[in-house]
Amino acid sequence: QVTLRESGPALVKPTQTLTLTCTFSGFSLSTSAFYVSWVRQSPGKALEWLAFVDWDDDKYYSPSLKTRLAISKDTSKNQVVLTMTNMDPADTGTYYCARMLHHENYFDYWGPGMLVTVSS
Amino acid sequence: QSALTQPRSVSGSPGQSVTISCSGTSSDVGAYSYVSWYQQHPGKVPTLIIYGVTKRPSGVPDRFSASKSGNTASLTISGLRPDDEADYYCCSYAGSYITVFGTGTKVTVL
């Protein structure tokens, strides 16, 4: 059974760095079958892809946010970590981690999401 | 990379069909067969309903079908049901390991 779950702070202050952890089970990031990706959704807005990491530790980012994002994985812990620097109230939203299939580019399993509010 | 363009809303009566368009460019939708669609009920997690332009995951009813022509992908919901009322998002590979989502469409069952 594939599961993913996001964890991290629910509230961050403007200019702070957000660190979110995705803990997953039911698959491995040590094989060339899957990626783990982050997607966010501001309140009432559309989904926005942020980043993904693959089994080979290659990392890919949304061009519009790449200067603020860093993604990493800990295969032994089945975790993927996303950091986003210089948080702004416009970054408020629900952050999802999701599994992607290698070379298929779709998200087949999603975590429940983590609501992050940016406010002083 | 810009978001794919979807109509803000579509509506239909129970039993009718509705079609949602997803307009991209020759660099994303038009270039690859990696278009997927997601259904999201209010307050819920998105769920995959179409991948690879036309394929349905197991468990997704065949009332959901999809296609692509040029730079535009489409999702059709046939035999509209009340529980089809949700937001729908298209998604496409855009080259260079970039993924782009659509602007989202709210489907209302009248």
Short mmCIF file of C-alpha atoms in Angstrom, two decimals:
data_model
loop_
_atom_site.label_atom_id
_atom_site.label_comp_id
_atom_site.label_asym_id
_atom_site.label_seq_id
_atom_site.Cartn_x
_atom_site.Cartn_y
_atom_site.Cartn_z
CA GLN A 1 0.00 0.00 0.00
CA VAL A 2 1.47 3.31 -1.11
CA THR A 3 1.18 6.21 1.31
CA LEU A 4 2.77 9.65 1.54
CA ARG A 5 2.47 12.17 4.33
CA GLU A 6 3.70 15.74 4.61
CA SER A 7 4.95 17.25 7.86
CA GLY A 8 6.35 20.59 8.89
CA PRO A 9 5.34 23.90 10.41
CA ALA A 10 1.82 25.14 9.90
CA LEU A 11 2.87 28.74 10.38
CA VAL A 12 5.99 30.56 9.21
CA LYS A 13 6.88 34.23 9.28
CA PRO A 14 7.65 36.28 6.19
CA THR A 15 11.30 35.99 5.06
CA GLN A 16 11.73 32.71 6.96
CA THR A 17 12.68 29.41 5.34
CA LEU A 18 10.07 26.67 5.13
CA THR A 19 11.16 23.06 5.52
CA LEU A 20 8.68 20.31 4.68
CA THR A 21 9.23 16.58 4.94
CA CYS A 22 7.45 13.93 2.91
CA THR A 23 7.54 10.49 4.52
CA PHE A 24 6.43 7.71 2.24
CA SER A 25 5.93 3.95 2.27
CA GLY A 26 4.97 1.20 -0.13
CA PHE A 27 7.65 2.02 -2.70
CA SER A 28 11.32 2.87 -2.84
CA LEU A 29 13.23 5.81 -4.27
CA SER A 30 16.27 3.61 -4.76
CA THR A 31 14.87 2.06 -7.93
CA SER A 32 14.42 3.76 -11.26
CA ALA A 33 10.66 3.53 -11.21
CA PHE A 34 9.51 6.56 -9.27
CA TYR A 35 10.06 10.19 -8.49
CA VAL A 36 8.71 12.14 -5.50
CA SER A 37 7.37 15.55 -6.30
CA TRP A 38 5.98 18.57 -4.47
CA VAL A 39 2.87 20.42 -5.60
CA ARG A 40 1.21 23.36 -3.90
CA GLN A 41 -2.18 25.02 -4.04
CA SER A 42 -2.89 28.49 -2.77
CA PRO A 43 -6.40 28.95 -1.31
CA GLY A 44 -8.95 28.93 -4.10
CA LYS A 45 -6.23 28.64 -6.74
CA ALA A 46 -4.87 26.06 -9.13
CA LEU A 47 -2.33 23.35 -8.50
CA GLU A 48 1.29 24.37 -9.06
CA TRP A 49 4.16 21.92 -9.55
CA LEU A 50 7.23 22.85 -7.51
CA ALA A 51 9.96 20.23 -7.77
CA PHE A 52 10.84 16.54 -7.94
CA VAL A 53 13.74 14.28 -7.10
CA ASP A 54 14.50 10.97 -8.77
CA TRP A 55 16.17 7.73 -7.70
CA ASP A 56 19.53 9.00 -8.98
CA ASP A 57 19.25 12.13 -6.79
CA ASP A 58 18.70 14.35 -9.83
CA LYS A 59 16.62 17.36 -8.87
CA TYR A 60 14.30 19.45 -11.00
CA TYR A 61 12.52 22.67 -10.16
CA SER A 62 9.79 24.95 -11.39
CA PRO A 63 11.62 27.67 -13.35
CA SER A 64 9.67 30.41 -11.60
CA LEU A 65 10.69 29.22 -8.12
CA LYS A 66 14.00 27.47 -8.63
CA THR A 67 16.05 30.16 -6.91
CA ARG A 68 14.07 29.61 -3.69
CA LEU A 69 13.67 25.82 -3.68
CA ALA A 70 15.84 22.90 -2.68
CA ILE A 71 14.76 19.27 -2.67
CA SER A 72 16.62 16.35 -1.20
CA LYS A 73 16.01 12.72 -0.36
CA ASP A 74 16.99 10.29 2.36
CA THR A 75 16.44 6.88 0.81
CA SER A 76 17.16 5.02 4.04
CA LYS A 77 14.38 6.92 5.82
CA ASN A 78 12.00 7.01 2.84
CA GLN A 79 11.85 10.78 3.10
CA VAL A 80 12.00 13.72 0.73
CA VAL A 81 12.60 17.21 2.07
CA LEU A 82 11.65 20.48 0.40
CA THR A 83 12.97 23.82 1.54
CA MET A 84 11.65 27.14 0.31
CA THR A 85 13.47 30.31 1.26
CA ASN A 86 12.25 33.86 1.77
CA MET A 87 8.63 32.92 2.43
CA ASP A 88 5.96 35.47 1.59
CA PRO A 89 2.22 35.60 2.41
CA ALA A 90 1.63 34.73 -1.26
CA ASP A 91 3.22 31.34 -0.51
CA THR A 92 0.37 30.48 1.85
CA GLY A 93 -1.33 27.29 0.72
CA THR A 94 -1.54 23.54 0.91
CA TYR A 95 1.66 21.72 0.03
CA TYR A 96 1.34 18.17 -1.29
CA CYS A 97 3.93 15.55 -1.94
CA ALA A 98 3.07 13.03 -4.62
CA ARG A 99 4.58 10.04 -6.36
CA MET A 100 5.36 10.29 -10.04
CA LEU A 101 6.08 7.42 -12.38
CA HIS A 102 9.40 7.50 -14.17
CA HIS A 103 8.99 8.74 -17.75
CA GLU A 104 5.21 8.88 -17.43
CA ASN A 105 4.89 12.31 -15.80
CA TYR A 106 1.74 11.78 -13.81
CA PHE A 107 1.00 11.78 -10.08
CA ASP A 108 -0.59 8.52 -9.00
CA TYR A 109 -0.48 8.85 -5.22
CA TRP A 110 -0.74 12.01 -3.15
CA GLY A 111 -0.25 12.85 0.48
CA PRO A 112 -3.11 14.47 2.41
CA GLY A 113 -1.45 17.88 2.11
CA MET A 114 -0.04 20.31 4.65
CA LEU A 115 -1.56 23.77 5.04
CA VAL A 116 1.18 26.34 5.51
CA THR A 117 0.29 29.89 6.46
CA VAL A 118 2.80 32.70 6.05
CA SER A 119 2.03 35.50 8.45
CA SER A 120 3.78 37.67 10.97
CA GLN B 1 6.43 28.22 -18.30
CA SER B 2 2.78 29.37 -18.26
CA ALA B 3 -0.13 27.43 -16.85
CA LEU B 4 -2.28 25.56 -19.34
CA THR B 5 -5.56 27.33 -20.05
CA GLN B 6 -8.85 25.78 -18.99
CA PRO B 7 -12.35 27.27 -18.90
CA ARG B 8 -13.15 28.60 -15.48
CA SER B 9 -16.37 26.60 -15.26
CA VAL B 10 -18.62 24.23 -17.15
CA SER B 11 -22.01 22.90 -16.17
CA GLY B 12 -24.49 20.28 -17.22
CA SER B 13 -27.56 18.44 -16.03
CA PRO B 14 -27.43 14.89 -14.69
CA GLY B 15 -27.02 12.43 -17.51
CA GLN B 16 -25.60 14.98 -19.91
CA SER B 17 -22.01 15.20 -21.17
CA VAL B 18 -19.57 18.01 -20.55
CA THR B 19 -16.18 18.60 -22.12
CA ILE B 20 -13.31 20.52 -20.56
CA SER B 21 -10.58 21.88 -22.79
CA CYS B 22 -6.95 22.31 -21.82
CA SER B 23 -5.05 24.64 -24.12
CA GLY B 24 -1.30 24.55 -24.19
CA THR B 25 1.45 25.13 -26.70
CA SER B 26 3.67 23.20 -29.07
CA SER B 27 6.18 23.01 -26.21
CA ASP B 28 3.94 21.14 -23.79
CA VAL B 29 0.55 19.60 -24.68
CA GLY B 30 1.35 19.59 -28.39
CA ALA B 31 4.79 18.07 -27.97
CA TYR B 32 4.27 15.12 -25.64
CA SER B 33 1.83 12.33 -24.87
CA TYR B 34 2.13 13.04 -21.17
CA VAL B 35 -1.17 14.74 -20.43
CA SER B 36 -2.96 13.77 -17.22
CA TRP B 37 -6.17 14.90 -15.55
CA TYR B 38 -7.07 15.18 -11.87
CA GLN B 39 -10.37 15.49 -10.05
CA GLN B 40 -10.47 17.45 -6.81
CA HIS B 41 -13.53 17.64 -4.62
CA PRO B 42 -13.70 20.65 -2.25
CA GLY B 43 -11.24 20.26 0.59
CA LYS B 44 -9.95 16.97 -0.76
CA VAL B 45 -6.76 15.68 -2.34
CA PRO B 46 -6.52 15.59 -6.15
CA THR B 47 -7.04 12.16 -7.65
CA LEU B 48 -5.75 10.90 -10.99
CA ILE B 49 -8.47 10.15 -13.54
CA ILE B 50 -6.56 10.16 -16.85
CA TYR B 51 -2.90 9.66 -17.74
CA GLY B 52 -0.98 9.29 -20.97
CA VAL B 53 -3.57 11.51 -22.72
CA THR B 54 -6.30 8.85 -22.88
CA LYS B 55 -5.65 6.10 -20.30
CA ARG B 56 -7.82 5.53 -17.26
CA PRO B 57 -6.40 4.11 -14.02
CA SER B 58 -8.21 1.08 -12.71
CA GLY B 59 -11.33 2.07 -10.82
CA VAL B 60 -12.03 5.20 -12.85
CA PRO B 61 -15.34 4.75 -14.67
CA ASP B 62 -15.40 4.82 -18.46
CA ARG B 63 -17.71 7.84 -18.25
CA PHE B 64 -14.42 9.75 -18.13
CA SER B 65 -12.65 9.92 -21.46
CA ALA B 66 -9.97 12.16 -22.88
CA SER B 67 -8.24 13.08 -26.09
CA LYS B 68 -5.76 15.48 -27.61
CA SER B 69 -5.66 17.42 -30.84
CA GLY B 70 -2.72 19.63 -31.58
CA ASN B 71 -1.99 21.83 -28.59
CA THR B 72 -5.34 21.19 -26.89
CA ALA B 73 -6.31 18.29 -24.68
CA SER B 74 -9.89 17.56 -23.68
CA LEU B 75 -11.68 15.67 -20.93
CA THR B 76 -15.25 14.51 -21.44
CA ILE B 77 -17.51 13.40 -18.63
CA SER B 78 -20.48 11.44 -19.95
CA GLY B 79 -23.61 10.57 -18.01
CA LEU B 80 -22.95 13.39 -15.58
CA ARG B 81 -23.62 12.51 -11.96
CA PRO B 82 -23.96 14.75 -8.89
CA ASP B 83 -20.69 13.43 -7.44
CA ASP B 84 -18.85 14.56 -10.58
CA GLU B 85 -19.21 18.10 -9.25
CA ALA B 86 -15.60 19.03 -8.52
CA ASP B 87 -12.60 20.92 -9.85
CA TYR B 88 -10.68 19.34 -12.70
CA TYR B 89 -7.05 20.03 -13.60
CA CYS B 90 -5.08 19.04 -16.64
CA CYS B 91 -1.33 18.56 -16.42
CA SER B 92 1.37 18.19 -19.05
CA TYR B 93 5.05 17.56 -19.38
CA ALA B 94 6.70 20.65 -20.81
CA GLY B 95 10.19 19.38 -21.59
CA SER B 96 13.40 19.77 -19.59
CA TYR B 97 11.82 17.87 -16.68
CA ILE B 98 9.22 20.60 -16.16
CA THR B 99 5.58 19.85 -15.38
CA VAL B 100 2.79 22.35 -15.79
CA PHE B 101 -0.79 22.26 -14.52
CA GLY B 102 -3.87 23.85 -15.99
CA THR B 103 -5.78 26.73 -14.48
CA GLY B 104 -8.56 24.43 -13.32
CA THR B 105 -12.22 24.03 -14.24
CA LYS B 106 -15.15 23.87 -11.85
CA VAL B 107 -17.78 21.41 -13.01
CA THR B 108 -21.26 22.12 -11.74
CA VAL B 109 -24.06 19.58 -11.97
CA LEU B 110 -27.28 21.52 -12.35
#
